[in-house]
Every structure is written in C-alpha cells, then in structure tokens.
Short mmCIF file of C-alpha atoms and ligand atoms in Angstrom, two decimals:
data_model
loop_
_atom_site.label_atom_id
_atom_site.label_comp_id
_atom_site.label_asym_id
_atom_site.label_seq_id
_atom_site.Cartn_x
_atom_site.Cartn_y
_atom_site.Cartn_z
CA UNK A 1 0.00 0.00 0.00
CA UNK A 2 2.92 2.50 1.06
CA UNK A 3 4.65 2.03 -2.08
CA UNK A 4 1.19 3.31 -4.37
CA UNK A 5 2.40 7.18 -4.08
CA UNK A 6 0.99 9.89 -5.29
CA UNK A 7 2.21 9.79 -8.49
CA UNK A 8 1.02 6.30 -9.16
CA UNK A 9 -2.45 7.06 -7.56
CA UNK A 10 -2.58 10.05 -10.08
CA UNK A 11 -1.92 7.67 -12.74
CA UNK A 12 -4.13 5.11 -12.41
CA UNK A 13 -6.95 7.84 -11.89
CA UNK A 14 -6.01 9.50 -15.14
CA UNK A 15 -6.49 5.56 -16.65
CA UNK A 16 -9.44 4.92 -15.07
CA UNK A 17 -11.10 8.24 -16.25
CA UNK A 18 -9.79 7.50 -19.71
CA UNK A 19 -11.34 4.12 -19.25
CA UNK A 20 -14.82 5.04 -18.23
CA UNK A 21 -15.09 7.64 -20.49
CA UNK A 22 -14.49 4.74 -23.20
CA UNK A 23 -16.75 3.14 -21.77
CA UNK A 24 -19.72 6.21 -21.77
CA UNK A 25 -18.58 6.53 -25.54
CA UNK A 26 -19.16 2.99 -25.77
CA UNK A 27 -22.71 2.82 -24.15
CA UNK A 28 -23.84 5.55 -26.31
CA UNK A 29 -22.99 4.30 -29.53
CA UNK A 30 -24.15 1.05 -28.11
CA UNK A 31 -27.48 2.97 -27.27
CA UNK A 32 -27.43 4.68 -30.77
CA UNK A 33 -27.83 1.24 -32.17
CA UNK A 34 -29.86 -0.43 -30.25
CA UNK A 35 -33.29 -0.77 -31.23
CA UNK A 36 -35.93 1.82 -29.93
CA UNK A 37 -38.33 0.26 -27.96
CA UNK A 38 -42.17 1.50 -29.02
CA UNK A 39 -45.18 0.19 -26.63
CA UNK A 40 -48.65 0.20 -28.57
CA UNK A 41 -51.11 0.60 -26.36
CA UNK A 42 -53.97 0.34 -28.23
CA UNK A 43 -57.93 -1.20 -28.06
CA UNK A 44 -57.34 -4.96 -30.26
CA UNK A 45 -61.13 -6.12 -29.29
CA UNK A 46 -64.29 -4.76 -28.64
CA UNK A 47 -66.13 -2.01 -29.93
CA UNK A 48 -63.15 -0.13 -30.54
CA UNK A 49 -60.99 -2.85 -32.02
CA UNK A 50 -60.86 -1.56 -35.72
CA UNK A 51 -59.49 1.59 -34.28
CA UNK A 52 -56.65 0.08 -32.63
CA UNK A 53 -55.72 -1.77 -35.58
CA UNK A 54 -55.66 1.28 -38.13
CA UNK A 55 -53.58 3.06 -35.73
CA UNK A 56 -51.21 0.39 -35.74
CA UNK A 57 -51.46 0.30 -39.41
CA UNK A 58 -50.61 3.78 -39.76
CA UNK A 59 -48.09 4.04 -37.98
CA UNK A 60 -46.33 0.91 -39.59
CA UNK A 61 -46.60 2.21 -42.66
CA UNK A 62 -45.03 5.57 -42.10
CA UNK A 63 -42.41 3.91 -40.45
CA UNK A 64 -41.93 1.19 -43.87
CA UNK A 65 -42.19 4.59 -45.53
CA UNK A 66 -38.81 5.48 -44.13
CA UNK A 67 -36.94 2.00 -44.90
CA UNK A 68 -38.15 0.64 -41.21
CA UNK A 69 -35.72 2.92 -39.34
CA UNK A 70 -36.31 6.02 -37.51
CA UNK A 71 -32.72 7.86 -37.71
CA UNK A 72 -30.95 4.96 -38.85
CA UNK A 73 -32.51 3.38 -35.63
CA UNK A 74 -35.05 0.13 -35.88
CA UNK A 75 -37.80 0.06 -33.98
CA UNK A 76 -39.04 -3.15 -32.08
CA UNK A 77 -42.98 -3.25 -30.75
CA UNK A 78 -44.46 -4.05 -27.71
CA UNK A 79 -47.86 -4.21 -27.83
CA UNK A 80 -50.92 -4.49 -25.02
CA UNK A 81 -54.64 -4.68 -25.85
CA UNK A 82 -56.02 -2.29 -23.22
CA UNK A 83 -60.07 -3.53 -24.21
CA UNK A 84 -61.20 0.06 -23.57
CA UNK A 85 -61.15 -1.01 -20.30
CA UNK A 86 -60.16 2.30 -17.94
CA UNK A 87 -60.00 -0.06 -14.70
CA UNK A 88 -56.67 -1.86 -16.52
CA UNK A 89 -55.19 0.75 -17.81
CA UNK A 90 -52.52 1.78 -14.83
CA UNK A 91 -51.76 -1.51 -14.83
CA UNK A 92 -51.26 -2.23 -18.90
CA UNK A 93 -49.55 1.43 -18.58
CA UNK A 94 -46.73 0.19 -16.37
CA UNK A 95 -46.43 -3.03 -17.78
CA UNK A 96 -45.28 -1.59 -20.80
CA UNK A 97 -43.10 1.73 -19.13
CA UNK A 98 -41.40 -1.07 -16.06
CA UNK A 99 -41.26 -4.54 -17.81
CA UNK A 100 -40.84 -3.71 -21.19
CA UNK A 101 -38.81 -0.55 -20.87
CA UNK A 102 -40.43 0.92 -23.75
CA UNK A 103 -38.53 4.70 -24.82
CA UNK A 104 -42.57 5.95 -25.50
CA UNK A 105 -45.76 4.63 -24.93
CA UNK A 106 -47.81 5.55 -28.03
CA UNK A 107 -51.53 5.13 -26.85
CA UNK A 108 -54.42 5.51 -26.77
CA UNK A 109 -58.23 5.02 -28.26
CA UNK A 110 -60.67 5.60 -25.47
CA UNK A 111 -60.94 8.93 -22.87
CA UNK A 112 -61.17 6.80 -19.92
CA UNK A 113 -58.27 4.25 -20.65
CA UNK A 114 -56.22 7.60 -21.18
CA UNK A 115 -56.90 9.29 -17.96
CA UNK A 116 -55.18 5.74 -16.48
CA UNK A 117 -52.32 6.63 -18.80
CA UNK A 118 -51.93 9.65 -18.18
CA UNK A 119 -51.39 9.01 -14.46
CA UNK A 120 -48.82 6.92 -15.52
CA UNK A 121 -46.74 8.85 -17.78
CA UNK A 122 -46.94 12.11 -15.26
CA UNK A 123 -45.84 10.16 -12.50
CA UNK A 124 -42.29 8.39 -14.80
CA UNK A 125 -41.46 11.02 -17.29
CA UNK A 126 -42.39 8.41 -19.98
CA UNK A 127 -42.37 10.28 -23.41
CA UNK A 128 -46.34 9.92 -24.34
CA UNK A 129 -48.15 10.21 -28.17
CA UNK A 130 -51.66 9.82 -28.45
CA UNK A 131 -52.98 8.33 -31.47
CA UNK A 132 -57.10 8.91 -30.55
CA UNK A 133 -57.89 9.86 -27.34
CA UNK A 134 -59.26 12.90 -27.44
CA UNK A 135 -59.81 13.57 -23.11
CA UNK A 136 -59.17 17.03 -23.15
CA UNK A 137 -57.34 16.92 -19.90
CA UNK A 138 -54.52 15.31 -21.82
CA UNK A 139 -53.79 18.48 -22.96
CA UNK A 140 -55.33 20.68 -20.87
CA UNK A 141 -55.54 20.65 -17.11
CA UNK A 142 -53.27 17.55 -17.03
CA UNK A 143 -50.76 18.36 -19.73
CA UNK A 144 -47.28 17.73 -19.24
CA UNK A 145 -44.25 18.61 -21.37
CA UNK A 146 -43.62 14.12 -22.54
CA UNK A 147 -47.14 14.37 -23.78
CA UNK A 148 -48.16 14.64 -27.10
CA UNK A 149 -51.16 13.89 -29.04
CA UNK A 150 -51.81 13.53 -33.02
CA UNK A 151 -55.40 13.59 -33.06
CA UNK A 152 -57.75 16.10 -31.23
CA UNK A 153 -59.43 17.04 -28.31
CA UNK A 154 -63.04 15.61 -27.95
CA UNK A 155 -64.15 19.36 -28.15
CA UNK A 156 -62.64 20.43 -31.21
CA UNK A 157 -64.71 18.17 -34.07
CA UNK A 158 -67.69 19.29 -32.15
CA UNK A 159 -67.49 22.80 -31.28
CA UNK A 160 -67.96 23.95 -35.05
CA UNK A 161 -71.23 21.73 -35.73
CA UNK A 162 -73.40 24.40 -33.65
CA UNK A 163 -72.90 27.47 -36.02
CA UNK A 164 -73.68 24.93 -38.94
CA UNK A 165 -76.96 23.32 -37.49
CA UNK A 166 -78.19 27.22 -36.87
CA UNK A 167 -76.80 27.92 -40.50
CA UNK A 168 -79.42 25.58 -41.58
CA UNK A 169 -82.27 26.71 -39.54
CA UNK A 170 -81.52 23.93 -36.80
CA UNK A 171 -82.40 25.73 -33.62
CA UNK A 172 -83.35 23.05 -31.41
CA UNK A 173 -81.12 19.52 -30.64
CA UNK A 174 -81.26 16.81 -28.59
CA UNK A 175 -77.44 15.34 -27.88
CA UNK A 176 -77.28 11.30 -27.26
CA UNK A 177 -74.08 9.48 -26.23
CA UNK A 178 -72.08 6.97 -24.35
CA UNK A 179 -71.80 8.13 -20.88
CA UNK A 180 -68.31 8.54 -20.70
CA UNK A 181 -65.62 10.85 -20.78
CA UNK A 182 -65.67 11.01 -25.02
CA UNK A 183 -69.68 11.86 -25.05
CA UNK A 184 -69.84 14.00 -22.72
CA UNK A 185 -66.52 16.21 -23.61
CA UNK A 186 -67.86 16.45 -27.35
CA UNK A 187 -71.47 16.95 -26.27
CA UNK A 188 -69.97 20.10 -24.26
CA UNK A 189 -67.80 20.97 -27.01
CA UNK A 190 -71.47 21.19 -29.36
CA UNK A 191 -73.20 22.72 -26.88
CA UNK A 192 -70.71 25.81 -26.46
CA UNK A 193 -70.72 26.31 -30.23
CA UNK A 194 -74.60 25.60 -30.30
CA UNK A 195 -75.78 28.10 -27.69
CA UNK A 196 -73.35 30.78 -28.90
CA UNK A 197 -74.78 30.52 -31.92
CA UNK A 198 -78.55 30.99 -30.73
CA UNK A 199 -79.49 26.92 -30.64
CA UNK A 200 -81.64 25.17 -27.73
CA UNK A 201 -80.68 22.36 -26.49
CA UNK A 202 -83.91 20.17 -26.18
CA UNK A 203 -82.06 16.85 -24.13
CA UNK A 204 -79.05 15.39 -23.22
CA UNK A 205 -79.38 11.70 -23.59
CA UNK A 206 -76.77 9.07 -22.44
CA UNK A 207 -76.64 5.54 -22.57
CA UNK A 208 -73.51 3.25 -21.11
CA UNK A 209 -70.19 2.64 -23.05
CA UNK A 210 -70.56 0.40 -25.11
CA UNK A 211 -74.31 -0.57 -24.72
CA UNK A 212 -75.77 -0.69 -28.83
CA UNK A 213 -78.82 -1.37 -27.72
CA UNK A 214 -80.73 2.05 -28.79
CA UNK A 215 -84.24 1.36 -29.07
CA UNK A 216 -84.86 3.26 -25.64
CA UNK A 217 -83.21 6.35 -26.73
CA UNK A 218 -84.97 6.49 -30.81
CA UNK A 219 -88.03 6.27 -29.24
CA UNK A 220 -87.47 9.19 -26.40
CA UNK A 221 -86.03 11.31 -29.82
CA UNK A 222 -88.83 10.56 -31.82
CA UNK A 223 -91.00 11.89 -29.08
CA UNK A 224 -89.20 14.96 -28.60
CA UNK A 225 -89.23 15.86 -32.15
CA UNK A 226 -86.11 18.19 -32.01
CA UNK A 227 -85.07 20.00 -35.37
CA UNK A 228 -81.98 18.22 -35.32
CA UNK A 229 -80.05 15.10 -33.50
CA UNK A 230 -76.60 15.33 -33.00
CA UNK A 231 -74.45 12.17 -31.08
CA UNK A 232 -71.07 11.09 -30.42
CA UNK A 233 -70.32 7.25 -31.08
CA UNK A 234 -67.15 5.39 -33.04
CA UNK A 235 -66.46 2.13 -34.28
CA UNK A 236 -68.55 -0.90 -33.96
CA UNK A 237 -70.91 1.21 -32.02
CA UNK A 238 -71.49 4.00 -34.50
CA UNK A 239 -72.31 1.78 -37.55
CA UNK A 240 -75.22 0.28 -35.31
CA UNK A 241 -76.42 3.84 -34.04
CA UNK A 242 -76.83 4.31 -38.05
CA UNK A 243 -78.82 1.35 -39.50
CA UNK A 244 -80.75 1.54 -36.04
CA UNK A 245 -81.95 5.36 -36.80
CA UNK A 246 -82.67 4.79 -40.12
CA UNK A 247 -84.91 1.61 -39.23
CA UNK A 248 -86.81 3.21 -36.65
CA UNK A 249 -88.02 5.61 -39.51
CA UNK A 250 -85.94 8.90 -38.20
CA UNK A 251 -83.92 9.14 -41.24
CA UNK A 252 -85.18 11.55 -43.25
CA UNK A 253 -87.38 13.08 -40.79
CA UNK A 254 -84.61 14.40 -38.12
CA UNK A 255 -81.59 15.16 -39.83
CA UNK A 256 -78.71 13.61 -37.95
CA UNK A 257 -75.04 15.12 -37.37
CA UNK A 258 -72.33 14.20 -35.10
CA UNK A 259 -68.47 14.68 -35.16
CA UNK A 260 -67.35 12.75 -38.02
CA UNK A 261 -65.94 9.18 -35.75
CA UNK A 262 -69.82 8.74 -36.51
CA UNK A 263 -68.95 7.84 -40.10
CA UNK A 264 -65.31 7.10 -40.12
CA UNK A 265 -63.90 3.75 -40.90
CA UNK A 266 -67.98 2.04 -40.93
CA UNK A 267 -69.33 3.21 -44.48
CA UNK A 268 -69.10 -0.69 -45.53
CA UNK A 269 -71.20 -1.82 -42.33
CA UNK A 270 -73.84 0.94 -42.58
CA UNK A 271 -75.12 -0.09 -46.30
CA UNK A 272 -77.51 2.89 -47.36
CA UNK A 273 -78.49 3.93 -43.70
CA UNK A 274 -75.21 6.39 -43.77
CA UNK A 275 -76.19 7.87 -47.02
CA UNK A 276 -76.06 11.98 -46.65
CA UNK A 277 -74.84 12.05 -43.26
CA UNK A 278 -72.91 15.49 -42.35
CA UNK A 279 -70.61 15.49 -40.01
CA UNK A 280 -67.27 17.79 -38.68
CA UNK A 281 -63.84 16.30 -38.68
CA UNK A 282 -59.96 16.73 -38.95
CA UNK A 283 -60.03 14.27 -41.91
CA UNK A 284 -62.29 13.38 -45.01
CA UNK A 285 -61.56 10.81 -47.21
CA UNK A 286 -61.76 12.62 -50.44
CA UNK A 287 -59.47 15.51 -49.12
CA UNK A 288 -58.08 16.12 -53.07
CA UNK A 289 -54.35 16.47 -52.11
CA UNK A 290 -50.96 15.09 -53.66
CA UNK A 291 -50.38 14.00 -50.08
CA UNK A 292 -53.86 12.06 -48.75
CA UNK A 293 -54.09 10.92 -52.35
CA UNK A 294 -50.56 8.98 -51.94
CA UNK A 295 -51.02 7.80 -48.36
CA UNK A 296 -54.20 6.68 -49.38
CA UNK A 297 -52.85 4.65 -52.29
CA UNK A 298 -50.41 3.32 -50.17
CA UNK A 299 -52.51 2.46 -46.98
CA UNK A 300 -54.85 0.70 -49.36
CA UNK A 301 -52.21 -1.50 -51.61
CA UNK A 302 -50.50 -2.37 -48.09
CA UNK A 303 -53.37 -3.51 -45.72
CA UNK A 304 -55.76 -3.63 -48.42
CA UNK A 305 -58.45 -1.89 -46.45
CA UNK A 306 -59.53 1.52 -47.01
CA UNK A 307 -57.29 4.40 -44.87
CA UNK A 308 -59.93 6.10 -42.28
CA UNK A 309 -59.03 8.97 -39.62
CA UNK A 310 -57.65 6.59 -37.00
CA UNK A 311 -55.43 5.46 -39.61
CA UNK A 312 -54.54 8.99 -40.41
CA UNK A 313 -54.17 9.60 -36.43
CA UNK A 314 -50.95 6.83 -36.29
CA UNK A 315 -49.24 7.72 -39.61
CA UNK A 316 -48.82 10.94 -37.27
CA UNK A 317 -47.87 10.00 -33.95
CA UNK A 318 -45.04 7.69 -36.34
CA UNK A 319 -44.18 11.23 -37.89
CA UNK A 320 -44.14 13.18 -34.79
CA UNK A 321 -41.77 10.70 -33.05
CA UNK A 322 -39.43 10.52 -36.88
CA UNK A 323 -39.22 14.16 -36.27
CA UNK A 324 -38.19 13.74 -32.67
CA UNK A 325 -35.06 11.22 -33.09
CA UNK A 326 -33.81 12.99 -36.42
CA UNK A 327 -33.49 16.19 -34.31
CA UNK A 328 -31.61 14.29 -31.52
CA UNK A 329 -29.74 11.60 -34.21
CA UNK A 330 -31.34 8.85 -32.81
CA UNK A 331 -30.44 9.43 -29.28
CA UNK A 332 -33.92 9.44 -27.65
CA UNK A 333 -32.74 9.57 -23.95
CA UNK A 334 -31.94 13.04 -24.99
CA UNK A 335 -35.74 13.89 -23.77
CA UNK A 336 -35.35 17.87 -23.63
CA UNK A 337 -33.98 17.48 -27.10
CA UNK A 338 -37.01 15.19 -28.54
CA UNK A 339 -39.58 17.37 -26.69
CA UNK A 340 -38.13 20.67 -28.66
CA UNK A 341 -38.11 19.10 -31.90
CA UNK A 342 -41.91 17.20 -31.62
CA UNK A 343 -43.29 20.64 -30.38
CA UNK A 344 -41.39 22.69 -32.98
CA UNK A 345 -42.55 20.23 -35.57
CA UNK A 346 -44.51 20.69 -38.47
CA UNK A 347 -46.65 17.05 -39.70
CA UNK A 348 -47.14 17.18 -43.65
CA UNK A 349 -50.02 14.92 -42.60
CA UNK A 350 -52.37 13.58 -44.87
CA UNK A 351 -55.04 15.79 -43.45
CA UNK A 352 -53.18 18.40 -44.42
CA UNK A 353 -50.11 20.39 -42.35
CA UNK A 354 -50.48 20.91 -39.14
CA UNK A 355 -48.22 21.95 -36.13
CA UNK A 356 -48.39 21.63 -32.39
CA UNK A 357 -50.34 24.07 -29.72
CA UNK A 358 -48.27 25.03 -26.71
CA UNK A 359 -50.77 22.37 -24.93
CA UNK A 360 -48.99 19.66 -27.78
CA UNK A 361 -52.65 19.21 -29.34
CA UNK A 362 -52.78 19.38 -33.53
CA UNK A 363 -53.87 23.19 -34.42
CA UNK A 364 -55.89 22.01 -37.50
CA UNK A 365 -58.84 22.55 -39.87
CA UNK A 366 -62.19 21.18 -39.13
CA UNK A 367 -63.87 19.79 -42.05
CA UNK A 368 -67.30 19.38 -42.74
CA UNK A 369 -67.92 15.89 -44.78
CA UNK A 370 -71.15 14.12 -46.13
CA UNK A 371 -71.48 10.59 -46.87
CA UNK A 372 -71.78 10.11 -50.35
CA UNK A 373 -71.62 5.86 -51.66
CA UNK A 374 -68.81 4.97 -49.48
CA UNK A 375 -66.57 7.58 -48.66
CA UNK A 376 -66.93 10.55 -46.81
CA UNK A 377 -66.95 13.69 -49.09
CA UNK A 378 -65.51 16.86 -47.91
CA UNK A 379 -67.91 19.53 -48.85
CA UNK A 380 -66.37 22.78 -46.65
CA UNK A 381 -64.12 23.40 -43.71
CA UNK A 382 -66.06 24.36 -40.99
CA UNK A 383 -63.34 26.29 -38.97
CA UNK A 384 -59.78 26.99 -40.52
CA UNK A 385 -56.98 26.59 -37.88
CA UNK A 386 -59.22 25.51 -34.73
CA UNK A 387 -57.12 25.07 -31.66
CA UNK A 388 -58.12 23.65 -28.45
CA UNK A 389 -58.71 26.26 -25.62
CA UNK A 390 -56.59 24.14 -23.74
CA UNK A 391 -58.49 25.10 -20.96
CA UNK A 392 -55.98 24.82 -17.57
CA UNK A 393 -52.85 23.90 -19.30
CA UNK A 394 -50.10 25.64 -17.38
CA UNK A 395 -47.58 25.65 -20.01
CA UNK A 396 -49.64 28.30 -22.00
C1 PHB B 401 -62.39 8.71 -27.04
O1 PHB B 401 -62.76 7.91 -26.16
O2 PHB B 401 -61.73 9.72 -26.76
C2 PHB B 401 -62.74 8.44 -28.45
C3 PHB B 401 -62.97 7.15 -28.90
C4 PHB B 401 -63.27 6.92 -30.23
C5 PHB B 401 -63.33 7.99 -31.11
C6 PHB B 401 -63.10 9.27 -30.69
C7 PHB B 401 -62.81 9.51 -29.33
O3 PHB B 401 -63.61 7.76 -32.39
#
C-alpha cells in the first residue's frame, strides 16, 4: 500500500477516467444502435378494435415509408390490448413503461383508458403520443411537457357543428351518447358552439359505453321531435347507431349530425343507412391532395383496407416521433432534445399540415364531410386553424 504514491495514484486515476469515459462513448454508440423500444397501447377487441388496428397500421406504414428505421434506428414493438377497459389501464400502462422498458408509450383510443395513462406517464417522465384519445385533460388541465397527441381534443370536431346546425335553420337539438368521458366532452364541445350561436338544447341523452342497444333512446327522440339530433359514437358502435336510426323511420325526418368518428372507418357496415350524413372532422376521405391521395394509395395497396381517420391519427404519432429522433440523431434519452423538436414540428399529414399548440394538441382545420356511396366527401371546412382552448394547461 505504502509504495502506491501519489504519483502512481494520479496515474491510475487518469487511466481509469480514460477508461470510463471509453466506456460512456461505448454505451452511447451502443445505445445509438440499439433498437428503440415503441409500446402500442392500443384497443385490439371490442367495440373499438378496428381503431386500434388502423392506428397500428398507420403508424407501420409511415415507419416502412422510411426504410423501417427512424434515424438509422429500428424500432421493435411491444404491444398491449387495453379492451377500452379504464380499470386496466394503470396496470397495462406500467407493464409496458417497467417490464418492457419501452422509450414511449404511443396510446391511446378511449378517454377513460387515457386518464389511467396519463397518471402513468406524469408520475415516470415516460415520453407519451396519443394516437385517438381525445380527453381534453390530456392536454389541458393535465398536460405535461412528454405528452403529445396527433389527433384532437373531444371538443374540437364538435365545437364547429353548432354554427352549422343554426346555419341551416336547426335551432333546437337533442345530444345522445355513451356516458363517458368522449360523449360528454364532445357533447360540451357542441353545446358551447350551439348556444353561442342561438341553438336550444332540447335533451341530453346518455346511454352506457358500449351498450348498442338504442331502441330506448330512438323512441325518447322521436318523441321529442327536435329540429336536429346530434351524437357522439365510433367504431362498432357508430355503424349500429346508423342502420338503427334509419330503421326506426328517423332518417329523413330528423336530420342527424355528429363529429365525423360517426362515419369514419364504418361506411361498408352501414349499407344505405349512412347515405347523406354530415358530419365535422380533422379528416375526409376525399381531401383532393398530392399528399392524402398517396397515403391513401399506399394504406390501401398495403393492408388492403380503405385508410380512415384513426389510420390517419398513427401515420402521425409515427411522424411526430421521426421528427423527434432525427433532431436528436437517434439518441432518444436526450428527452429535452425530442420534446423541442416534436413541439417545434410541423406534420405534412395527410389531413393536411399541421403543427403543435403550446398544450402539444394538432392546431388544424375542421372539415365538414357528407357521406356520399362509401366515402366521406368533404364539402367545406367548418373552422380553418381551430385550436383547443386548452383550458388549464399551465404551459400556456
Ligand atoms: C375517445 O374515447 O376519446 C374516443 C374514442 C373513439 C373515437 C373518438 C374519441 O372515435
């Protein structure tokens, strides 16, 4: 021991800090390469379960789009089925962020699986891109600078159907829904754009998620004998809402509206029933671009199945997280650096462009669509540029 002197103590310090920092280079290129680790957390049965899967699809295809690397980075999947089920969600949420050690957690479909999420995600830092969800808490009272979402907030379809129902001489409504987050967030979303406008609301009705059976409710509307009928429902759910209000003998007599998840993704399980429908989206399927008409093209040739809004949704979040890693060169546990690139970014989405509020919700054009055969027509925009009102986001 006496004989180590100073000189040799220097010495081996000076090796030892010439090791390790080999060894930091090491682990970084090591890191560079190593494959980024993607959870999908994401509805795969139930009513939702076509959603899930065109998000998926989406997002695969952007990332085939870009030779299967993000960065020069491949990207391997981890995948849960959450079943729209909000009691699981914590649970599916940290199986993915503590066993799986996924780099971001790229979910979800339904409000009230995402408010389990979100929980999550606050609580480890976990970099977060909604696909769907559209809770507005995500990004408003509960936003957070990892999360990000590529779709919309349930009030921002909504909001711009009021001034068109008054437009057309519309002035009284009746809202039905799921009672849950979703319904309720888009029938207060209508409502604000309704009344502002000069409409009455006649009736809120609600039914539970993901109850189809809506004999109950056609027969309270038919009743009631509002101008208009206006409702929030998706996937499976949504196509039977259709045929049902057209059998009960409403179609025709009560124009119906809704935000446009009403007819997205379940023209071929409607038959004539959707026929004329007008709704307000973020998407239409016969948006006339260079852009939709090549993702469209390609969506179609890949999965042959027609490209919907949910589709349109995970081609995003797979953008959004491509324009992350190039900023940082792959290096994703450079989070401050991903963050300022994904809210900096600007998604030439097949919706059109759109960039990022300071909430990280898509600032983006409302359409307004009609069903025409299969596809859902765009026939105006009915607001340019909406943005959320974020309401209770402190990073405004
Ligand atoms: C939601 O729960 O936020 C939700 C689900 C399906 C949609 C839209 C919103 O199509």
């Amino acid at each position: 021991m006496n004989r180590f002197n100073r000189r040799d103590f220097l010495k081996s310090g000076a090796a030892l800090a010439a090791s390790s920092a080999s060894v930091v280079t090491a682990s970084l290129a090591q890191a560079q390469q190593a494959k980024i680790r993607v959870g999908l957390m994401l509805p795969y049965t139930g009513t939702y379960a076509q959603l899930g899967v065109a998000i998926e699809n989406g997002f695969r295809l952007a990332l085939s789009e870009r030779g299967g690397k993000f960065a020069g980075r491949e990207i391997e999947f981890f995948k849960v089925d959450d079943e729209s089920e909000p009691s699981k969600a914590p649970e599916n949420a940290n199986r993915l962020i503590l066993r799986d050690k996924v780099d971001v957690l790229v979910g979800t479909v339904h409000s009230g699986v995402q408010m389990g999420i979100l929980k999550v995600v606050r609580e480890t830092g976990t970099l977060h891109i909604i696909p769907n969800a559209g809770a507005d808490d995500a990004t408003g009272a509960l936003c957070a600078p990892n999360i990000f979402r590529t779709s919309f907030t349930n009030w921002q379809p909504s909001y711009p159907l009021g001034k068109i129902l008054m437009e057309r001489g519309l002035k009284s409504a009746v809202f039905v829904t799921w009672k849950y987050g979703a319904g309720e967030e888009a029938l207060r979303g209508f409502k604000e754009g309704y009344s502002k406008a000069g409409g009455k609301m006649v009736k809120e009705i609600f039914l539970p998620f993901p109850n189809v059976e809506f004999q109950a409710q056609l027969t309270e509307i038919a009743s009631l004998k509002p101008d208009a009928v206006v409702c929030f429902f998706a996937g499976g759910g949504a196509a039977k809402f259709i045929r049902d209000y057209a059998a009960a003998g409403l179609k025709g007599k009560i124009p119906l509206f809704g935000a446009g998840f009403l007819t997205d993704g379940v023209l071929d399980a409607t038959g004539d029933a959707a026929e004329g429908l007008e709704t307000t989206l973020h998407y239409g399927d016969g948006i006339d671009t260079k852009r939709n008409n090549a993702f469209r093209l390609a969506y179609a040739k890949t999965f042959k199945l027609q490209p919907d809004v949910y589709a349109v949704q995970g081609y995003d979040a797979a953008l959004l997280l491509a324009a992350g890693l190039d900023a940082v060169k792959g290096n994703i546990a450079d989070k401050p650096g991903m963050i300022k690139a994904m809210e900096a970014a600007k998604i030439d989405s097949p919706r059109g462009a759109w960039t990022m509020s300071k909430a990280h919700n898509p600032i983006q054009d409302i359409y307004l669509r009609k069903v025409v055969g299969k596809e859902n027509k765009v026939t105006g925009i009915a607001q340019k540029a909406l943005a959320d009102p974020a309401r209770g986001c402190k990073m405004l």
